[in-house]
């Protein structure tokens, strides 16, 4: 939001400066109802046009960035899903080996010492 407000302030300042330059140097004047607008009205109209263009630019920039981020996220999720679906047997075997390996450690034997004394 801070960047958006900063963009609006910059657009207003630029349009105020450029509005007077356009009016003086190029001789452009806005006409409404067959009457010339005053210089301040010209600046106000040019400022509004600049603000609208800044808002449109902001929305386009966000939509492009948002689309790129969403596409990258979808690609990464698809790669993860494809990797898990291709290698799920290896993953299951690795989890089973890890679970069985923990039973053979000394801490497991010490905790369950009373269960290991009986024989069938």
Tab-separated table of C-alpha atoms in Angstrom:
chain	number	residue	atom	x	y	z
A	1	UNK	CA	0.000	0.000	0.000
A	2	UNK	CA	2.927	2.306	0.738
A	3	UNK	CA	4.291	1.820	-2.780
A	4	UNK	CA	0.859	2.448	-4.242
A	5	UNK	CA	0.485	5.760	-2.406
A	6	UNK	CA	4.015	6.726	-3.386
A	7	UNK	CA	3.165	5.991	-7.031
A	8	UNK	CA	0.077	8.194	-6.769
A	9	UNK	CA	2.061	11.088	-5.278
A	10	UNK	CA	4.704	10.770	-7.988
A	11	UNK	CA	2.002	10.695	-10.666
A	12	UNK	CA	0.364	13.817	-9.250
A	13	UNK	CA	3.650	15.721	-9.058
A	14	UNK	CA	4.660	14.654	-12.561
A	15	UNK	CA	1.305	15.555	-14.027
A	16	UNK	CA	1.325	18.955	-12.332
A	17	UNK	CA	4.754	19.671	-13.786
A	18	UNK	CA	4.023	18.152	-17.167
A	19	UNK	CA	0.573	19.744	-17.327
A	20	UNK	CA	1.988	23.239	-17.273
A	21	UNK	CA	4.784	22.246	-19.690
A	22	UNK	CA	2.291	20.742	-22.138
A	23	UNK	CA	0.044	23.757	-21.857
A	24	UNK	CA	2.845	26.295	-22.346
A	25	UNK	CA	5.201	24.529	-24.740
A	26	UNK	CA	2.823	22.567	-26.923
A	27	UNK	CA	-0.172	24.853	-26.700
A	28	UNK	CA	-2.520	22.015	-25.759
A	29	UNK	CA	-5.731	23.160	-24.136
A	30	UNK	CA	-8.715	21.141	-23.041
A	31	UNK	CA	-12.109	22.288	-24.236
A	32	UNK	CA	-15.334	21.350	-22.479
A	33	UNK	CA	-18.747	22.655	-23.525
A	34	UNK	CA	-17.138	24.881	-26.161
A	35	UNK	CA	-15.120	26.679	-23.499
A	36	UNK	CA	-11.410	26.555	-22.814
A	37	UNK	CA	-10.545	25.223	-19.402
A	38	UNK	CA	-8.413	27.353	-17.136
A	39	UNK	CA	-4.779	26.316	-16.550
A	40	UNK	CA	-5.672	24.878	-13.144
A	41	UNK	CA	-8.486	22.842	-14.642
A	42	UNK	CA	-6.080	21.599	-17.329
A	43	UNK	CA	-3.647	20.504	-14.634
A	44	UNK	CA	-6.448	18.819	-12.687
A	45	UNK	CA	-7.630	16.867	-15.732
A	46	UNK	CA	-4.078	15.858	-16.667
A	47	UNK	CA	-3.479	14.846	-13.043
A	48	UNK	CA	-6.571	12.648	-13.051
A	49	UNK	CA	-5.441	11.037	-16.298
A	50	UNK	CA	-2.010	10.432	-14.756
A	51	UNK	CA	-3.539	8.906	-11.622
A	52	UNK	CA	-5.716	6.589	-13.696
A	53	UNK	CA	-2.694	5.531	-15.758
A	54	UNK	CA	-0.662	4.935	-12.575
A	55	UNK	CA	-3.455	2.772	-11.122
A	56	UNK	CA	-3.743	0.792	-14.354
A	57	UNK	CA	0.031	0.297	-14.427
A	58	UNK	CA	0.023	-0.841	-10.796
A	59	UNK	CA	-2.762	-3.356	-11.435
A	60	UNK	CA	-1.055	-4.687	-14.565
A	61	UNK	CA	2.282	-5.031	-12.758
A	62	UNK	CA	0.669	-6.881	-9.854
A	63	UNK	CA	-1.321	-9.145	-12.126
A	64	UNK	CA	1.783	-10.051	-14.151
A	65	UNK	CA	3.846	-10.730	-11.016
A	66	UNK	CA	0.974	-12.653	-9.442
A	67	UNK	CA	0.551	-14.763	-12.561
A	68	UNK	CA	4.267	-15.574	-12.699
A	69	UNK	CA	4.363	-16.519	-8.991
A	70	UNK	CA	1.241	-18.672	-9.349
A	71	UNK	CA	2.670	-20.426	-12.419
A	72	UNK	CA	5.989	-21.117	-10.671
A	73	UNK	CA	4.150	-22.480	-7.627
A	74	UNK	CA	2.034	-24.753	-9.822
A	75	UNK	CA	5.119	-26.040	-11.645
A	76	UNK	CA	6.948	-26.762	-8.377
A	77	UNK	CA	3.890	-28.536	-6.949
A	78	UNK	CA	3.550	-30.618	-10.135
A	79	UNK	CA	7.229	-31.578	-10.005
A	80	UNK	CA	6.895	-32.553	-6.342
A	81	UNK	CA	3.788	-34.597	-7.051
A	82	UNK	CA	5.425	-36.297	-10.045
A	83	UNK	CA	8.533	-37.084	-8.003
A	84	UNK	CA	6.547	-38.571	-5.125
A	85	UNK	CA	4.317	-40.585	-7.443
A	86	UNK	CA	7.297	-41.946	-9.385
A	87	UNK	CA	9.388	-42.881	-6.364
A	88	UNK	CA	6.720	-43.820	-3.781
A	89	UNK	CA	7.902	-47.443	-3.435
A	90	UNK	CA	11.416	-46.262	-2.614
A	91	UNK	CA	10.033	-43.735	-0.127
A	92	UNK	CA	7.900	-46.420	1.591
A	93	UNK	CA	10.883	-48.799	1.827
A	94	UNK	CA	13.074	-46.016	3.235
A	95	UNK	CA	10.461	-45.177	5.901
A	96	UNK	CA	10.089	-48.874	6.800
A	97	UNK	CA	13.860	-49.314	7.092
A	98	UNK	CA	14.103	-46.210	9.248
A	99	UNK	CA	11.331	-47.478	11.526
A	100	UNK	CA	12.919	-50.932	11.826
A	101	UNK	CA	16.382	-49.498	12.400
A	102	UNK	CA	15.141	-47.584	15.438
A	103	UNK	CA	14.088	-50.868	17.100
A	104	UNK	CA	17.631	-52.207	16.978
A	105	UNK	CA	19.227	-49.313	18.827
A	106	UNK	CA	20.549	-49.575	22.387
A	107	UNK	CA	18.057	-47.048	23.760
A	108	UNK	CA	15.142	-49.102	22.439
A	109	UNK	CA	16.596	-52.290	23.963
A	110	UNK	CA	17.129	-50.558	27.297
A	111	UNK	CA	13.590	-49.141	27.393
A	112	UNK	CA	12.008	-52.478	26.508
A	113	UNK	CA	14.331	-54.779	28.452
A	114	UNK	CA	11.500	-56.328	30.485
A	115	UNK	CA	9.661	-57.357	27.266
A	116	UNK	CA	12.665	-59.220	25.830
A	117	UNK	CA	13.139	-61.855	28.591
A	118	UNK	CA	10.310	-64.172	27.697
A	119	UNK	CA	10.605	-66.870	25.056
A	120	UNK	CA	7.983	-68.680	23.068
